[in-house]
Structure formats: C-alpha cells, structure tokens
Amino acid sequence: MRPARLGAGDVLRVGLGGLRARPARVVLSALGIAIGIATVVAVIGISSSGREDLLRRLDRLGTNLLTAEPGDTLFGDSAELPETAPEMVRRIGPVTAVGATGAVEATVRRTDRIPEEVTQGIAVQAATDGLLGTLDVGTASGRRLDAATEGRPVVVLGSEAARRLGLDRAGGQVWIGGRWFVVLGVLRPAELAPEIDRSALVGWDAARRYLGFDGHPTRIYERSADASVGDVRDVLARTVNPERPEEVRVSRPSDALEARAAASGAFTGLLLGLGAVALLVGGVGVANTMVISVLERRREIGLRRSLGATRGQVRVQFLAESLLLSAFGGAAGVVLGAAVTAGFALWKGWPPVVPVWALGGALAATLAIGTVAGLYPAARAARLPPTAALAAA
C-alpha cells in the first residue's frame, strides 16, 4: 500500500488548523517575531529616509563650497589672512563666487541699556556683498547686503541671532559698537555655514568706518564648478596666502554633513543588532510554542500515524505550522515597521523611504526563523511511535 500524498493546499489547511486551536499562544509567539521584524524594518527605513533627506539637501546646497580660514603660525599663535585674499581667490579660473567674513571687536544688543557683556553668543562680523550669494542663503524678511548698503550703518541678522534678539523681521534697530544700526534683513538658516546663523553681519566698508575693523578676513567662502573642486582645493591655500600657505586651513562644509551621516550609520548598526536580538528571542518563542504543541498533541499525532500518516507528513505538518506562525508575525512586523518609518519621516520632514531589499530581507528572515524554529519540534513529532503516543495521551 502507498500512503496518500499531501498537496500544498492540504498542508496549508492542516497547518492553519493547528494554529487556530491555540489562538492566544499563537498571537503571543507571533508578537515576538513581529517586534523583531518591525525593529529591523523601522531602523533601516528611518536610516534610509534620513540619508535620502541628506542627499537631497546636498543636491540643493551643493558640495562645491570650500572655506579657507587662518590656522596657527609656526610658534602656535593665531595666523592672519591677507586683506587681499578674497580678491586673489576670485582670480582662480574655475571659481564662480567668493564671499568673506571678518571678526569685529564689537557686541550687538537689543538696546543701549543692556550691559555690554551680555552678548547672547552673537558674533558681529564684517561681510562682503557677495557672501550671502555665495552661500545661497535667502532672507526671511528684508534684503541682503549689497554694494549700495555696504558702507551704511545697517545690519543683516542670522536666523538664530534674530531669535535671540527678539526680532523676526527687518526694520528695527540694534545697538552695535556704540551706535544704532538699522536691521536691513533677517536671514533663513544657512545649513552649510551655521556660524552665519549666530552672526550679525555688517557691510565690509561700514565695519571699517564705524567699528574699527582692520580689513583682514577670518573666513573666505568660494564656489567653483563641481568638476574643479579638487583642483581648486589644491591651490586655495597658496592663493589665499602665497607666503605662508601652511597657515591656511581649507575645508569643505558638506564633508561635515557626510560625516554626520556616517556617524548615524554606525548608530544604525547598533540598532540593527538590537533588532537581531529581538528576532532571536522571537524565534526561541516560536520554537518553544511548537515544542509544547508536540507535547500537548501526542494523542493527535498517534491517531494520525495509526490512520496511515507517514513520519514525513507529520514532520511537514509541524514545520508548516512553524512557518505560518513566523510568517504571520513577519507580515505584521513589516507593516508596523513601515508605518513607524513613515510616521517618523513625516514628523521630521523627511521623504519616507523603505528599501525593497529591506522588506524582502525581513520576509526571508521570517521564513528562515520559522524553518529553524520548527525543525526540532517537527522531527520530534515525527519520531513518536503511534502506540507510544496513544498510550501516553
């Protein structure tokens, strides 16, 4: 006699029937898998969403901005950039825009009645009229510095400086260096130059005339063609200070954003490790559920074996139950992880991104866990002799 064969539909019905008999235990076991899968999907999705937002920001801001600032002298003192440095940088062939700032020994206050030592962390800086165009920083209110206002007692406030001074629009006045300056504009955040956000910018000529500025720039910003950034970087220090190029520090602000992304990637690895631990715990829970199921259903196993079911068919039944149990948890985890990713990304203003490979990998991990967790219980059920199973029941 040849044993009857179980088709795929039969295996599915038998597996679902075994799970329906213990709904509470099934839900709790599937929950362990769901938490692990949701953690992995959410971590990958949130990391990918943040990376996509960063790439879009870099595309918008550009990676072709370089800065040059004074370093240290041979004796450890602070170096100084030549007054002619901005104009020298402008002569580099691929350079398309140049701006500069210079530190001014003055404080900015809301009124002349506030003590001079209360600076609120706001720096007063001289700025060339091309600075904001080079940085591509727009105004939230008012206008930028230009050639017409460069020598007048006007000031443009960075976004954070305006907030600390209690000003949200142009038109007011602030007290700088013993005289009133009209607020010409309030800037939007400068993502590639956060130091501008905490600054009060005065025209280059006005800083000389009213605030005793010596004309030496403390930071130079330049943009060049994307293909020429490396070449410009190689010659920038020698152009800024031909006599002492070693006293000039050259950097690219976009590198800081990319470094931050790399740091967040390391943190993502840690969270993925925690997600893997959660998956392992969920797999142990599934295996425990299946082992207990074998112990509780020995009479059923013995009866099926007595009616002609083979060891292979019993093994397939319990393996199918384990796979279905893990699959339910995995599907719930994928949905939950995607929902968490979308909610967090929308809250942060990021584009929600869940890579397809993460979803596929999560489902593959679910099936792998179900297979591993079900192998031992299935083998144990298949090894039970029919008479012993019926006698023990």
XYZ file of C-alpha atoms in Angstrom:
393
model
C 0.000 0.000 0.000
C 1.179 3.504 -0.830
C 0.451 6.391 1.606
C -1.707 9.237 0.384
C 0.172 12.369 -0.652
C -0.490 15.769 0.933
C -0.824 18.572 -1.560
C 0.162 22.177 -0.848
C -3.442 23.108 -0.073
C -3.751 20.195 2.341
C -0.556 21.189 4.139
C -1.823 24.765 4.415
C -5.195 23.703 5.839
C -3.608 21.323 8.321
C -1.129 23.995 9.446
C -3.798 26.652 9.872
C -5.998 24.188 11.756
C -3.210 23.544 14.254
C -2.746 27.287 14.831
C -6.462 28.033 15.205
C -6.665 25.581 18.074
C -4.388 27.811 20.239
C -5.066 31.445 19.215
C -3.744 33.183 22.344
C -0.444 31.314 22.298
C -0.111 31.897 18.546
C -0.639 35.648 18.914
C 1.933 35.970 21.693
C 4.523 33.938 19.793
C 3.923 35.861 16.566
C 4.270 39.102 18.528
C 7.908 38.296 19.306
C 8.668 37.862 15.612
C 6.671 40.997 14.758
C 8.630 43.152 17.205
C 11.967 41.972 15.840
C 10.968 42.436 12.187
C 9.376 45.834 12.901
C 12.568 46.969 14.639
C 14.762 45.957 11.723
C 12.467 47.464 9.070
C 11.985 50.695 11.031
C 15.713 51.127 11.676
C 16.596 50.557 8.021
C 13.689 52.718 6.845
C 14.449 55.638 9.165
C 18.144 55.471 8.303
C 17.345 55.392 4.572
C 14.883 58.272 4.936
C 17.467 60.383 6.752
C 20.098 59.538 4.132
C 17.714 60.462 1.323
C 16.957 63.770 3.020
C 20.701 64.418 3.366
C 21.325 63.641 -0.307
C 18.530 65.974 -1.343
C 19.910 68.703 0.885
C 23.393 68.231 -0.537
C 21.989 68.347 -4.068
C 20.190 71.564 -3.194
C 23.045 73.195 -1.307
C 25.828 71.830 -3.479
C 29.082 70.144 -2.498
C 31.247 72.672 -4.325
C 31.614 75.132 -1.440
C 35.089 75.449 0.089
C 36.182 77.606 3.023
C 39.589 78.977 3.951
C 40.427 80.327 7.392
C 43.578 81.149 9.329
C 45.341 78.350 11.140
C 48.286 78.601 13.504
C 51.750 80.001 12.960
C 54.944 78.025 13.453
C 55.079 79.266 17.057
C 51.464 78.333 17.848
C 49.996 81.830 17.547
C 46.855 82.571 15.542
C 47.649 83.324 11.925
C 46.126 86.131 9.881
C 44.842 86.146 6.306
C 45.972 88.930 3.962
C 43.482 91.710 3.216
C 43.765 90.912 -0.490
C 42.868 87.234 -0.054
C 39.233 87.438 -1.288
C 40.273 89.195 -4.490
C 43.102 86.717 -5.050
C 40.665 83.792 -4.702
C 38.315 85.443 -7.192
C 41.078 85.197 -9.816
C 41.191 81.382 -9.707
C 39.788 80.282 -13.069
C 37.055 77.769 -12.042
C 35.842 79.915 -9.098
C 32.332 81.253 -9.711
C 31.569 83.114 -6.458
C 33.521 84.424 -3.463
C 32.432 85.854 -0.118
C 34.242 86.609 3.116
C 33.625 87.489 6.739
C 35.866 89.247 9.229
C 35.646 89.238 13.008
C 34.770 92.612 14.564
C 35.522 93.570 18.172
C 32.004 94.739 18.969
C 28.831 93.435 20.557
C 25.243 93.605 19.370
C 22.437 94.337 21.815
C 18.740 94.998 21.545
C 19.084 98.423 23.210
C 21.856 100.615 24.577
C 20.599 99.968 28.123
C 21.675 96.315 28.104
C 25.145 95.742 29.647
C 27.907 95.308 27.095
C 28.969 91.949 28.496
C 25.549 90.451 27.660
C 26.378 89.229 24.146
C 23.933 86.269 23.952
C 26.576 84.418 21.967
C 26.096 86.591 18.855
C 29.194 87.472 16.836
C 29.462 90.739 14.937
C 31.144 90.150 11.578
C 32.044 92.237 8.571
C 30.717 90.708 5.367
C 31.397 91.282 1.698
C 28.415 91.941 -0.522
C 28.916 88.575 -2.283
C 28.814 86.479 0.885
C 25.138 85.545 1.012
C 25.002 84.873 -2.702
C 27.977 82.531 -2.385
C 26.307 80.688 0.495
C 22.938 80.755 -1.276
C 21.212 81.992 1.871
C 17.851 83.670 1.393
C 16.126 86.239 3.584
C 13.114 85.553 5.747
C 12.469 89.290 5.916
C 14.012 92.374 4.323
C 17.007 92.190 1.969
C 20.648 91.212 1.782
C 23.717 93.392 1.972
C 24.732 94.744 -1.438
C 27.042 97.337 -2.957
C 24.546 100.123 -2.207
C 24.335 99.345 1.527
C 27.859 98.041 2.195
C 29.053 101.322 3.671
C 25.895 102.240 5.592
C 25.119 101.567 9.277
C 22.835 98.624 8.537
C 22.985 95.016 9.700
C 21.662 91.685 8.493
C 20.895 89.187 11.260
C 21.343 85.434 11.051
C 18.280 83.361 11.897
C 19.478 82.381 15.391
C 20.844 85.862 16.140
C 17.473 87.400 15.274
C 15.699 84.917 17.539
C 17.990 85.708 20.471
C 17.485 89.432 19.960
C 13.718 89.036 19.780
C 13.478 90.272 16.180
C 11.610 88.378 13.489
C 11.536 90.976 10.731
C 13.551 93.783 9.203
C 13.067 97.449 10.041
C 14.057 97.656 13.688
C 17.305 98.861 15.224
C 20.064 97.239 17.279
C 22.940 98.758 19.244
C 26.391 97.836 17.859
C 29.695 99.401 18.849
C 28.183 102.473 20.468
C 25.683 103.413 17.742
C 22.387 102.302 16.246
C 22.286 100.064 13.192
C 19.129 99.521 11.154
C 18.149 95.878 10.666
C 18.205 95.533 6.899
C 17.204 91.877 6.803
C 16.759 88.617 8.683
C 18.224 85.507 7.068
C 16.946 81.998 6.651
C 19.086 79.218 8.192
C 22.447 78.704 6.480
C 22.839 74.924 6.514
C 26.389 74.844 5.157
C 27.555 77.747 7.316
C 25.835 77.534 10.719
C 28.183 80.210 12.085
C 26.266 82.732 9.956
C 23.063 81.882 11.844
C 24.623 83.215 15.072
C 26.075 86.374 13.494
C 25.172 89.999 12.936
C 26.567 90.901 9.501
C 27.726 94.444 8.798
C 28.978 95.645 5.424
C 32.757 95.473 4.878
C 33.181 99.243 4.453
C 30.729 100.052 7.257
C 32.686 97.811 9.642
C 35.848 99.736 8.791
C 34.162 103.116 9.163
C 32.066 102.597 12.300
C 33.521 99.595 14.156
C 37.286 99.772 13.669
C 37.530 96.645 11.527
C 41.121 96.063 10.313
C 40.143 94.552 6.949
C 41.644 91.080 7.493
C 39.160 88.300 6.610
C 38.712 85.483 9.087
C 36.878 83.131 6.738
C 36.615 83.011 2.960
C 33.882 81.088 1.147
C 34.155 80.177 -2.517
C 32.199 78.123 -5.006
C 33.604 76.595 -8.149
C 32.496 74.214 -10.876
C 31.784 70.732 -9.488
C 34.427 69.102 -11.666
C 37.080 71.543 -10.446
C 36.535 71.371 -6.676
C 39.544 69.111 -6.128
C 41.834 71.286 -8.242
C 40.682 74.474 -6.514
C 41.167 72.871 -3.126
C 44.773 72.053 -4.018
C 45.669 75.670 -4.853
C 43.365 77.554 -2.466
C 45.788 77.815 0.473
C 48.643 79.027 -1.742
C 46.331 81.582 -3.364
C 44.976 82.913 -0.068
C 48.412 83.325 1.492
C 51.212 82.772 -1.040
C 53.952 83.464 1.516
C 52.663 81.082 4.219
C 50.175 78.589 2.754
C 50.751 76.262 5.700
C 48.949 78.805 7.921
C 45.678 78.397 5.991
C 43.080 75.730 6.770
C 40.901 74.645 3.861
C 37.720 72.630 4.382
C 34.529 71.644 2.603
C 31.372 72.181 4.726
C 29.478 69.372 3.002
C 32.041 66.933 4.440
C 30.598 67.633 7.893
C 27.141 66.569 6.732
C 28.542 63.394 5.199
C 30.477 62.661 8.399
C 27.293 63.071 10.390
C 25.594 60.588 8.071
C 28.455 58.131 8.656
C 28.088 58.552 12.430
C 24.346 57.911 12.198
C 25.164 54.824 10.110
C 27.223 53.431 12.995
C 24.308 54.041 15.345
C 22.037 52.317 12.826
C 24.287 49.255 13.023
C 23.807 49.150 16.788
C 20.022 49.329 16.436
C 20.074 46.592 13.814
C 21.957 44.462 16.312
C 19.183 45.030 18.856
C 16.626 44.123 16.195
C 18.504 40.890 15.501
C 18.406 40.058 19.215
C 14.653 40.670 19.213
C 14.339 38.324 16.223
C 16.336 35.674 18.041
C 14.063 35.957 21.071
C 11.030 35.706 18.801
C 12.474 32.587 17.151
C 13.028 30.982 20.550
C 9.408 31.786 21.389
C 8.186 30.094 18.218
C 10.334 27.027 18.910
C 9.030 26.863 22.481
C 5.439 27.095 21.263
C 5.975 24.291 18.768
C 7.700 22.004 21.313
C 4.824 22.466 23.762
C 2.392 21.830 20.911
C 4.067 18.487 20.198
C 3.820 17.507 23.864
C 0.159 18.500 24.086
C -0.851 16.844 20.808
C 0.718 13.425 21.210
C -2.705 11.776 21.006
C -3.422 13.583 17.736
C -0.014 12.562 16.381
C -0.545 8.935 17.402
C -4.034 8.874 15.873
C -2.788 10.309 12.579
C 0.079 7.828 12.457
C -2.366 4.965 13.193
C -4.559 6.107 10.292
C -1.637 5.957 7.889
C 0.160 9.320 8.084
C 3.867 8.930 7.480
C 6.635 10.450 9.520
C 7.345 12.833 6.676
C 3.738 14.057 6.624
C 3.754 14.672 10.388
C 7.078 16.451 10.035
C 5.688 18.643 7.230
C 2.569 19.468 9.286
C 4.512 20.833 12.245
C 7.053 22.581 10.028
C 4.173 24.250 8.169
C 2.683 25.448 11.453
C 6.020 26.955 12.456
C 6.423 28.688 9.081
C 2.887 30.065 9.158
C 3.319 31.281 12.724
C 6.528 33.101 11.784
C 5.009 34.413 8.552
C 2.097 35.997 10.410
C 4.494 37.692 12.808
C 6.784 38.762 9.964
C 3.948 40.281 7.923
C 2.697 42.194 10.938
C 6.249 43.354 11.669
C 6.794 44.603 8.106
C 3.564 46.615 8.192
C 4.358 48.015 11.643
C 7.949 48.872 10.691
C 6.849 50.635 7.503
C 4.211 52.596 9.443
C 6.765 53.674 12.069
C 9.170 54.748 9.321
C 6.506 56.797 7.531
C 5.322 58.450 10.739
C 8.821 59.362 11.924
C 9.890 60.624 8.494
C 6.808 62.827 8.150
C 7.365 64.180 11.664
C 10.965 65.090 10.787
C 10.039 66.425 7.352
C 11.999 63.688 5.556
C 10.926 61.748 2.471
C 9.732 58.341 3.766
C 11.889 55.606 2.217
C 11.716 51.872 2.938
C 14.093 49.953 0.634
C 12.563 46.992 -1.183
C 15.546 44.875 -0.180
C 14.729 45.544 3.479
C 11.190 44.239 3.039
C 12.411 41.212 1.100
C 15.139 40.574 3.636
C 12.670 40.816 6.507
C 10.364 38.250 4.930
C 13.317 35.974 4.140
C 14.499 36.263 7.752
C 10.992 35.357 8.896
C 10.923 32.189 6.809
C 14.425 31.263 7.963
C 13.423 31.703 11.601
C 10.264 29.671 11.073
C 12.236 26.855 9.446
C 14.931 26.735 12.139
C 12.405 27.047 14.973
C 10.242 24.258 13.542
C 12.903 21.706 12.640
C 13.393 20.186 16.082
C 9.674 20.090 17.093
C 8.765 18.617 13.685
C 11.459 15.961 13.948
C 10.387 15.140 17.490
C 6.771 14.773 16.445
C 7.739 12.522 13.529
C 9.768 10.229 15.799
C 6.863 9.494 18.163
C 5.695 5.825 17.657
C 1.885 5.633 17.200
C 1.347 3.206 20.077
C 3.520 5.175 22.487
C 1.800 8.409 21.542
C -1.657 6.969 22.066
C -0.665 5.256 25.305
C 0.873 8.478 26.744
C -2.151 10.622 25.835
